[in-house]
């Protein structure tokens, strides 16, 4: 009967239940140890008096509402052996947090607090996709959530409490609508309140968003995706403990409004925890505290205070020199105490020296307004910026603030390179990553490079949040971006230096950022009234020194090493000796990221908001210096920057591109070095540069093909030859007919003399026949022949005594090289343009500069001494000679025109140059202005008719005119000669 009586006391409704609804009427016995059992088939419903009592799990609950969300604290049902355990529930999401503490006496001088946060896949009904089908090492998100719990609870442990404490938070179930991180922090606070561990809580942690200018308390994940603010705020009843912000450029005024809204909302978590602790909490134990006696403190202060003050007031000391001097002072005091046999003082010497040093630095800041390195309180250290430090990379920068130096690099990748996230909430991938690395050499230390480091992950995430606000949308910039931050030297807030260096590196990589992002750390030094605990006086310090580490070169220097480990191995001078480290990053328009960590048990919110103004002033100074180095994204022209192209094809076409088991796709990637990713009707290409991208597109067009257009030029391979023509495979497997009449402008007697099976040609689509067959033409891609009177004669060229520099004639090029040249340049003439010479000399002969000058003088003399008839005969004689091309490196040339005979014209304007008359090839020189006609229009330029059968080529300029028509008259100037002796022309603007 005791079990029934206990059940009745715990739930009075059981007394009013009818008999047929009870467990025993249904054949069950009561719940014991979490299991259901069948009752024995005993006709007597009453249990024997001697049966053992049933164990009941007494559960305590507290329910309350914040931001229209019902929240519950529950304890007593699970994890009952833990020192403190609480399950916090919000809708269908539940988080368990437990705390335990070691029982032995502490032999250390720091608090070994460990916070482990874990998200297992069973919480969302999913089996892990790993090989072992179980969770592995902590992921980045789990480390960040652990830091989010650690930062607000650590300052509330009493001074001298150095017992090991472990917090374990686990997500039991998740509906995907709530982020469990804030829930785990509040559950941890409640668990510490229930435990017997001395702690100065409770605390409240709240998340605030902003949608369309309206603040939202406890937003869902869908609401956060629309919000420009993600504020996590932790506090006690009247003081701030922790702030973590990711924003889209929110103003300082709006940020302050969000903080003041978050404080009263977070306080709502406190009263339910107090009520729960009153019901089920344990009595706090008297743990042994490692405190320094007043006698020891006074004794060591008298021995060291004057010497330490002398070190910090001497501006000649550098970072490591100052540390060496403090080490010598500690060694002298140690020897003095050992001579006096004061073992108690020797044991706590490092701790006492630190307190004395802390008092000296803080008093100097409060009283004189000067810092350790002699700066004013609002002064930023000297800056150095260099963008493009490693020009071979996509983007790089070097940023220095004082002695702190950070090297940032940017690597661009395809969309498929995005990081895959395996978390309970949030997006499945992340296309912007910032990886922060803090090697030991940056502080002149010896250490190992291990895996994920909580501090490195936290600093990298803070900088990532700051830069993410200015990253262009994925639709405008589909690249995956990875920033590597390598700390080269550390003496002040390397995370904020990473923000500055990362912003410059992104602009150096050509990422279209609208403006720079910079960051600065703000510290606080305060004086507290011992009786009330209130702050009497304080100073705000800009750009604090956040790294202060010693190099212990000998066993005698290991004395202070325990101190540095105990108070945070990576803590710095003004960071450790101050009261807070307030990191604020943003643009000129607003804040993008904030992280606040404090040392005392809370700081008033008014002081926190007051720090926003000096942080803005320091940030503007840094942004001005960054703009001097690089103020706009670099263009990607003529740089080793990647190219990303997104093409649309049908799924059938993509299957042809991939090939069996991806053979064709891998072949293209191996040949070009590009990377391709295929999704539904979309092909994404990532190439190292523009040349590689064009090669990939050319191969894709050959395999898949593109839309056939009349007048379009396509590459094809001769598959078979018939009597009436040849069949060509082109444009991704399509067949076209190359009729014998479309082979050449001249009659072809035998097709095999012109083309062969397997030969690759560039052909133009000229239409379709009545049966729908695609008609192709080779002669349409070749220049037409002039009339016979304008053809170049085949008379031999007179032999020159001096051995001339000979360029290979176009007519001597093989077929494949010729066609490739036509495709690449778009302006090379076919071998049918110039008839083969009967002479053994080459078709194009380059004259020397001396020969050109001598001939010019001869022509001028002949012009003055001979009659017009003789000049006419000289002109006819010149037209019968073999074509000659002047040497490209000629001296200053006279101005010629195709509208005149081959004589020098000293002063010839553009109008005179438009008069067209036969032009001799030998008179063509550098600098000539010639009236030419558009002969053919190619992909990359024009083929020009210079007169008398002489052809030239003009390449389209980047932003120049391209809308030409065949027959247009142009005024051009000869600028150079190609490798095959063809003149290269440029346009001359009409005046």
Coordinates of N, CA and C in Angstrom, one line a residue, residues 312-488:
X312 N 57.4 49.5 -16.1 CA 56.3 49.9 -17.0 C 56.3 51.4 -17.3
X313 N 57.1 52.2 -16.6 CA 57.2 53.6 -16.9 C 58.3 53.9 -17.8
X314 N 59.2 52.9 -18.1 CA 60.3 53.1 -19.0 C 59.9 52.8 -20.4
X315 N 59.8 53.8 -21.3 CA 59.4 53.6 -22.7 C 60.4 52.8 -23.6
X316 N 61.6 52.6 -23.1 CA 62.6 52.0 -23.9 C 62.4 50.5 -23.9
X317 N 61.6 49.9 -23.0 CA 61.3 48.5 -23.0 C 60.4 48.1 -24.1
X318 N 60.8 47.0 -24.8 CA 59.9 46.4 -25.8 C 59.1 45.3 -25.2
X319 N 58.4 44.6 -26.0 CA 57.5 43.5 -25.5 C 58.3 42.5 -24.8
X320 N 59.3 41.9 -25.4 CA 60.1 40.8 -24.8 C 61.1 41.3 -23.8
X321 N 61.6 42.6 -24.0 CA 62.5 43.1 -23.0 C 61.7 43.4 -21.7
X322 N 60.5 43.8 -21.8 CA 59.7 44.0 -20.6 C 59.4 42.7 -19.8
X323 N 59.1 41.7 -20.6 CA 58.9 40.4 -20.0 C 60.2 39.8 -19.3
X324 N 61.3 40.1 -19.9 CA 62.6 39.6 -19.4 C 62.9 40.4 -18.0
X325 N 62.6 41.7 -18.0 CA 62.8 42.4 -16.8 C 61.9 42.0 -15.6
X326 N 60.6 41.7 -16.0 CA 59.7 41.2 -14.9 C 60.2 39.8 -14.4
X327 N 60.7 39.0 -15.3 CA 61.2 37.7 -14.9 C 62.4 37.8 -13.9
X328 N 63.2 38.8 -14.2 CA 64.4 39.0 -13.3 C 63.9 39.5 -11.9
X329 N 62.9 40.3 -11.9 CA 62.4 40.8 -10.6 C 61.8 39.6 -9.8
X330 N 61.1 38.7 -10.5 CA 60.5 37.6 -9.8 C 61.6 36.7 -9.2
X331 N 62.7 36.5 -10.0 CA 63.7 35.6 -9.5 C 64.4 36.2 -8.3
X332 N 64.6 37.6 -8.3 CA 65.2 38.2 -7.1 C 64.4 38.0 -5.9
X333 N 63.1 38.2 -6.0 CA 62.2 38.0 -4.9 C 62.2 36.6 -4.4
X334 N 62.2 35.7 -5.3 CA 62.2 34.3 -5.0 C 63.5 33.9 -4.1
X335 N 64.6 34.4 -4.5 CA 65.8 34.2 -3.7 C 65.7 34.8 -2.3
X336 N 65.2 36.0 -2.3 CA 65.0 36.6 -0.9 C 64.1 35.8 0.0
X337 N 63.0 35.3 -0.6 CA 62.1 34.5 0.2 C 62.7 33.2 0.6
X338 N 63.5 32.6 -0.3 CA 64.1 31.3 0.1 C 65.1 31.5 1.2
X339 N 65.8 32.6 1.2 CA 66.8 32.9 2.3 C 66.1 33.0 3.6
X340 N 64.8 33.6 3.6 CA 64.1 33.7 4.8 C 63.2 32.5 5.1
X341 N 63.3 31.5 4.3 CA 62.6 30.2 4.5 C 61.1 30.4 4.6
X342 N 60.6 31.3 3.7 CA 59.2 31.6 3.7 C 58.6 30.8 2.5
X343 N 58.4 29.5 2.8 CA 57.9 28.6 1.7 C 56.5 29.0 1.3
X344 N 55.7 29.5 2.2 CA 54.3 29.9 1.8 C 54.3 31.0 0.7
X345 N 55.2 31.9 0.9 CA 55.2 33.0 -0.1 C 55.8 32.6 -1.4
X346 N 56.8 31.7 -1.3 CA 57.4 31.1 -2.6 C 56.3 30.4 -3.4
X347 N 55.5 29.7 -2.7 CA 54.5 28.8 -3.4 C 53.5 29.7 -4.2
X348 N 53.1 30.9 -3.7 CA 52.1 31.7 -4.4 C 52.8 32.9 -5.0
X349 N 54.1 32.9 -5.2 CA 54.8 34.1 -5.7 C 54.3 34.5 -7.0
X350 N 54.1 33.7 -8.0 CA 53.7 34.1 -9.3 C 52.4 34.8 -9.3
X351 N 51.5 34.3 -8.5 CA 50.1 34.9 -8.3 C 50.2 36.3 -7.7
X352 N 51.1 36.4 -6.7 CA 51.2 37.7 -6.0 C 51.9 38.7 -6.9
X353 N 52.9 38.3 -7.6 CA 53.6 39.2 -8.5 C 52.6 39.7 -9.6
X354 N 51.7 38.8 -10.1 CA 50.8 39.3 -11.0 C 49.8 40.3 -10.5
X355 N 49.4 40.1 -9.2 CA 48.5 41.1 -8.6 C 49.1 42.4 -8.5
X356 N 50.4 42.4 -8.1 CA 51.1 43.7 -8.0 C 51.3 44.3 -9.3
X357 N 51.6 43.6 -10.3 CA 51.8 44.1 -11.7 C 50.5 44.7 -12.2
X358 N 49.4 44.0 -11.9 CA 48.1 44.4 -12.4 C 47.7 45.7 -11.7
X359 N 48.0 45.9 -10.4 CA 47.7 47.1 -9.7 C 48.5 48.3 -10.3
X360 N 49.8 48.1 -10.6 CA 50.7 49.1 -11.1 C 50.1 49.6 -12.5
X361 N 49.8 48.7 -13.4 CA 49.4 49.1 -14.7 C 48.0 49.8 -14.6
X362 N 47.1 49.3 -13.9 CA 45.7 49.9 -13.8 C 45.8 51.3 -13.1
X363 N 46.6 51.4 -12.1 CA 46.7 52.7 -11.4 C 47.3 53.8 -12.3
X364 N 48.2 53.4 -13.2 CA 48.8 54.4 -14.1 C 47.8 54.8 -15.2
X365 N 47.0 53.9 -15.6 CA 45.9 54.2 -16.6 C 44.9 55.1 -16.0
X366 N 44.4 54.8 -14.8 CA 43.4 55.5 -14.1 C 43.9 56.9 -13.7
X367 N 45.1 57.0 -13.2 CA 45.5 58.3 -12.6 C 46.1 59.2 -13.7
X368 N 47.0 58.6 -14.6 CA 47.7 59.5 -15.6 C 47.1 59.4 -17.0
X369 N 46.3 58.4 -17.3 CA 45.8 58.3 -18.6 C 46.8 57.8 -19.7
X370 N 47.8 57.2 -19.2 CA 48.8 56.7 -20.2 C 48.9 55.1 -20.0
X371 N 49.3 54.5 -21.1 CA 49.3 53.1 -21.2 C 50.7 52.5 -21.1
X372 N 50.8 51.2 -21.2 CA 52.1 50.6 -21.1 C 53.1 51.0 -22.1
X373 N 52.6 51.2 -23.4 CA 53.5 51.5 -24.5 C 53.6 53.0 -24.7
X374 N 53.0 53.8 -23.8 CA 53.1 55.3 -23.9 C 52.0 55.9 -24.7
X375 N 51.1 55.2 -25.2 CA 50.0 55.7 -26.1 C 48.9 56.4 -25.2
X376 N 48.1 57.3 -25.9 CA 46.9 57.8 -25.2 C 45.9 56.7 -25.2
X377 N 44.8 56.9 -24.4 CA 43.8 55.9 -24.2 C 43.0 55.6 -25.5
X378 N 42.9 56.6 -26.4 CA 42.1 56.4 -27.6 C 43.0 56.4 -28.9
X379 N 44.3 56.1 -28.7 CA 45.2 56.1 -29.8 C 45.4 54.7 -30.4
X380 N 45.3 54.6 -31.7 CA 45.6 53.4 -32.5 C 47.0 53.3 -32.9
X381 N 47.6 52.1 -32.8 CA 49.0 51.9 -33.1 C 49.3 52.1 -34.6
X382 N 50.5 52.4 -35.0 CA 50.8 52.6 -36.4 C 50.4 51.4 -37.3
X383 N 49.9 51.8 -38.5 CA 49.3 50.8 -39.4 C 50.2 50.6 -40.6
X384 N 50.2 49.4 -41.2 CA 50.9 49.1 -42.4 C 49.9 48.2 -43.2
X385 N 49.7 48.5 -44.5 CA 48.8 47.8 -45.3 C 49.5 47.5 -46.7
X386 N 49.3 46.3 -47.2 CA 49.9 46.0 -48.5 C 48.9 45.0 -49.2
X387 N 48.3 45.3 -50.3 CA 47.4 44.5 -51.0 C 48.2 43.8 -52.2
X388 N 47.9 42.6 -52.5 CA 48.6 41.9 -53.6 C 50.0 41.5 -53.2
X389 N 50.2 41.1 -51.9 CA 51.6 40.7 -51.5 C 52.1 39.5 -52.2
X390 N 51.2 38.6 -52.5 CA 51.5 37.4 -53.2 C 50.8 37.4 -54.6
X391 N 51.3 38.0 -55.6 CA 50.6 38.3 -56.9 C 50.1 37.0 -57.6
X392 N 50.8 35.9 -57.3 CA 50.4 34.7 -58.1 C 49.1 34.1 -57.5
X393 N 48.6 34.5 -56.4 CA 47.4 34.0 -55.8 C 46.2 34.8 -56.3
X394 N 45.0 34.2 -56.0 CA 43.8 35.0 -56.4 C 43.7 36.3 -55.7
X395 N 44.1 36.4 -54.5 CA 44.1 37.6 -53.7 C 44.9 37.4 -52.4
X396 N 45.6 38.5 -52.0 CA 46.4 38.4 -50.8 C 46.6 39.8 -50.3
X397 N 46.9 39.9 -49.0 CA 47.2 41.1 -48.3 C 48.1 40.9 -47.1
X398 N 48.7 41.9 -46.7 CA 49.5 41.9 -45.4 C 49.1 43.1 -44.6
X399 N 48.7 42.9 -43.4 CA 48.2 43.9 -42.5 C 48.9 43.9 -41.2
X400 N 49.4 45.1 -40.8 CA 50.1 45.2 -39.5 C 49.5 46.3 -38.7
X401 N 49.3 46.1 -37.4 CA 48.9 47.1 -36.5 C 49.9 47.0 -35.3
X402 N 50.8 48.0 -35.2 CA 51.9 47.8 -34.2 C 52.8 46.7 -34.5
X403 N 53.0 45.8 -33.6 CA 53.8 44.6 -33.8 C 52.9 43.4 -34.3
X404 N 51.6 43.5 -34.3 CA 50.7 42.5 -34.8 C 50.7 42.5 -36.3
X405 N 51.0 41.3 -36.9 CA 51.0 41.2 -38.3 C 50.3 39.9 -38.8
X406 N 49.4 40.1 -39.8 CA 48.6 39.0 -40.3 C 48.7 39.0 -41.8
X407 N 48.9 37.8 -42.3 CA 48.9 37.5 -43.8 C 47.6 36.8 -44.2
X408 N 46.9 37.4 -45.1 CA 45.6 36.9 -45.5 C 45.6 36.5 -47.0
X409 N 45.1 35.4 -47.3 CA 45.0 35.0 -48.7 C 43.6 34.6 -49.1
X410 N 43.2 34.8 -50.3 CA 41.8 34.4 -50.8 C 42.0 33.4 -51.9
X411 N 41.2 32.4 -51.8 CA 41.1 31.4 -52.9 C 39.6 31.3 -53.3
X412 N 39.4 31.4 -54.6 CA 38.1 31.3 -55.2 C 37.9 29.9 -55.8
X413 N 36.7 29.3 -55.6 CA 36.3 28.0 -56.1 C 35.0 27.9 -56.7
X414 N 34.6 26.8 -57.2 CA 33.3 26.5 -57.8 C 32.3 26.4 -56.7
X415 N 31.0 26.5 -57.0 CA 29.9 26.3 -56.0 C 30.0 24.9 -55.3
X416 N 30.5 23.9 -56.0 CA 30.5 22.6 -55.4 C 31.6 22.5 -54.3
X417 N 32.5 23.5 -54.3 CA 33.6 23.5 -53.2 C 33.1 24.0 -51.9
X418 N 31.8 24.4 -51.8 CA 31.3 24.9 -50.6 C 31.3 23.9 -49.5
X419 N 31.5 24.3 -48.2 CA 31.6 23.4 -47.1 C 30.2 22.8 -46.8
X420 N 30.2 21.5 -46.6 CA 29.0 20.8 -46.2 C 28.9 20.8 -44.7
X421 N 27.7 21.3 -44.2 CA 27.5 21.4 -42.8 C 26.5 20.2 -42.4
X422 N 26.9 19.6 -41.3 CA 26.1 18.5 -40.8 C 25.6 18.8 -39.4
X423 N 24.7 19.8 -39.3 CA 24.2 20.3 -38.1 C 22.7 20.2 -38.0
X424 N 22.1 20.3 -36.8 CA 20.7 20.1 -36.7 C 19.9 21.3 -37.3
X425 N 20.5 22.5 -37.3 CA 19.8 23.6 -37.8 C 20.7 24.4 -38.7
X426 N 20.1 25.3 -39.5 CA 20.9 26.1 -40.3 C 21.0 25.6 -41.7
X427 N 21.7 26.3 -42.6 CA 21.8 25.8 -44.0 C 22.7 24.6 -44.1
X428 N 22.5 23.8 -45.2 CA 23.3 22.6 -45.4 C 24.7 22.8 -45.9
X429 N 25.0 24.0 -46.5 CA 26.3 24.3 -47.0 C 26.7 25.7 -46.6
X430 N 28.0 26.0 -46.8 CA 28.5 27.3 -46.5 C 29.5 27.7 -47.6
X431 N 29.3 28.8 -48.3 CA 30.2 29.1 -49.5 C 31.2 30.1 -49.1
X432 N 31.2 30.7 -47.9 CA 32.2 31.6 -47.5 C 32.9 31.1 -46.2
X433 N 34.2 30.9 -46.2 CA 34.9 30.3 -45.1 C 36.1 31.1 -44.8
X434 N 36.4 31.3 -43.5 CA 37.6 32.0 -43.0 C 38.3 31.1 -42.0
X435 N 39.5 30.7 -42.3 CA 40.2 29.8 -41.4 C 41.4 30.6 -40.8
X436 N 41.4 30.7 -39.5 CA 42.4 31.4 -38.8 C 43.4 30.5 -38.2
X437 N 44.7 30.8 -38.3 CA 45.7 30.0 -37.8 C 46.7 30.8 -36.9
X438 N 47.0 30.3 -35.7 CA 47.9 31.0 -34.8 C 49.1 30.1 -34.5
X439 N 50.1 30.1 -35.3 CA 51.3 29.3 -35.1 C 52.1 29.7 -33.9
X440 N 52.8 28.8 -33.3 CA 53.6 29.2 -32.1 C 54.7 30.2 -32.4
X441 N 55.2 30.2 -33.6 CA 56.4 31.1 -33.9 C 55.9 32.6 -33.8
X442 N 54.6 32.9 -33.9 CA 54.1 34.2 -33.9 C 54.3 34.9 -32.5
X443 N 54.6 34.1 -31.5 CA 54.9 34.6 -30.2 C 56.2 34.1 -29.7
X444 N 57.0 33.6 -30.6 CA 58.4 33.1 -30.3 C 58.3 31.9 -29.2
X445 N 57.4 31.0 -29.5 CA 57.2 29.9 -28.6 C 57.4 28.6 -29.4
X446 N 57.6 27.5 -28.7 CA 57.7 26.2 -29.2 C 56.4 25.4 -28.9
X447 N 55.8 24.9 -29.9 CA 54.5 24.2 -29.7 C 54.2 23.3 -30.9
X448 N 53.1 22.5 -30.7 CA 52.7 21.5 -31.7 C 51.5 22.1 -32.5
X449 N 51.4 21.7 -33.7 CA 50.3 22.0 -34.5 C 49.3 20.8 -34.5
X450 N 48.2 21.0 -33.8 CA 47.2 20.0 -33.6 C 46.0 20.2 -34.5
X451 N 44.9 19.6 -34.2 CA 43.7 19.7 -35.0 C 42.9 21.0 -34.7
X452 N 41.6 20.9 -34.7 CA 40.8 22.1 -34.4 C 41.1 22.6 -33.0
X453 N 41.4 23.9 -32.9 CA 41.6 24.6 -31.7 C 40.5 25.5 -31.4
X454 N 39.9 25.4 -30.2 CA 38.7 26.2 -29.9 C 38.9 27.7 -30.1
X455 N 40.1 28.1 -29.6 CA 40.4 29.6 -29.8 C 40.5 30.0 -31.3
X456 N 41.2 29.2 -32.1 CA 41.3 29.5 -33.5 C 40.0 29.4 -34.2
X457 N 39.2 28.5 -33.8 CA 37.8 28.4 -34.4 C 37.0 29.6 -34.1
X458 N 37.1 30.0 -32.8 CA 36.3 31.2 -32.4 C 36.8 32.5 -33.0
X459 N 38.1 32.7 -33.1 CA 38.6 33.9 -33.7 C 38.3 33.9 -35.2
X460 N 38.4 32.8 -35.9 CA 38.1 32.7 -37.3 C 36.6 33.0 -37.6
X461 N 35.7 32.5 -36.7 CA 34.3 32.7 -36.9 C 33.9 34.1 -36.7
X462 N 34.5 34.8 -35.7 CA 34.2 36.2 -35.5 C 34.6 37.0 -36.8
X463 N 35.8 36.8 -37.3 CA 36.2 37.5 -38.5 C 35.3 37.1 -39.7
X464 N 34.9 35.9 -39.8 CA 34.0 35.4 -40.9 C 32.7 36.2 -40.8
X465 N 32.1 36.3 -39.6 CA 30.8 37.0 -39.4 C 31.0 38.5 -39.9
X466 N 32.1 39.1 -39.6 CA 32.3 40.5 -39.9 C 32.4 40.7 -41.4
X467 N 33.0 39.8 -42.1 CA 33.2 40.0 -43.6 C 32.0 39.5 -44.4
X468 N 31.2 38.6 -43.8 CA 30.1 38.0 -44.5 C 29.1 39.0 -44.9
X469 N 29.0 40.1 -44.1 CA 28.0 41.1 -44.4 C 28.2 41.9 -45.7
X470 N 29.4 41.9 -46.2 CA 29.7 42.7 -47.4 C 29.9 41.7 -48.6
X471 N 29.8 40.4 -48.4 CA 30.0 39.5 -49.5 C 28.8 39.6 -50.5
X472 N 29.0 39.7 -51.8 CA 27.9 39.9 -52.7 C 27.0 38.6 -52.7
X473 N 25.7 38.8 -53.0 CA 24.7 37.7 -53.1 C 25.2 36.6 -54.0
X474 N 24.8 35.4 -53.8 CA 25.2 34.2 -54.6 C 24.8 34.4 -56.0
X475 N 23.7 35.0 -56.3 CA 23.2 35.2 -57.7 C 24.2 36.1 -58.5
X476 N 24.8 37.1 -57.8 CA 25.7 38.0 -58.4 C 27.1 37.5 -58.4
X477 N 27.5 36.7 -57.4 CA 28.8 36.2 -57.3 C 28.8 34.8 -56.8
X478 N 28.7 33.8 -57.7 CA 28.5 32.4 -57.4 C 29.7 31.7 -56.9
X479 N 30.8 32.3 -56.8 CA 32.1 31.6 -56.3 C 32.0 31.2 -54.9
X480 N 32.7 30.1 -54.6 CA 33.0 29.8 -53.2 C 34.3 30.5 -52.8
X481 N 34.3 31.1 -51.6 CA 35.4 31.9 -51.2 C 36.0 31.3 -49.9
X482 N 37.3 31.2 -49.9 CA 38.0 30.7 -48.7 C 39.1 31.7 -48.4
X483 N 39.1 32.2 -47.2 CA 40.2 33.1 -46.7 C 41.0 32.4 -45.7
X484 N 42.3 32.4 -45.8 CA 43.2 31.9 -44.8 C 43.9 33.1 -44.2
X485 N 43.9 33.1 -42.8 CA 44.5 34.1 -42.0 C 45.7 33.5 -41.3
X486 N 46.9 33.8 -41.6 CA 48.1 33.3 -41.0 C 48.7 34.4 -40.1
X487 N 48.7 34.2 -38.8 CA 49.2 35.2 -37.9 C 50.8 35.1 -37.9
X488 N 51.4 36.1 -38.4 CA 52.9 36.2 -38.5 C 53.5 36.7 -37.2

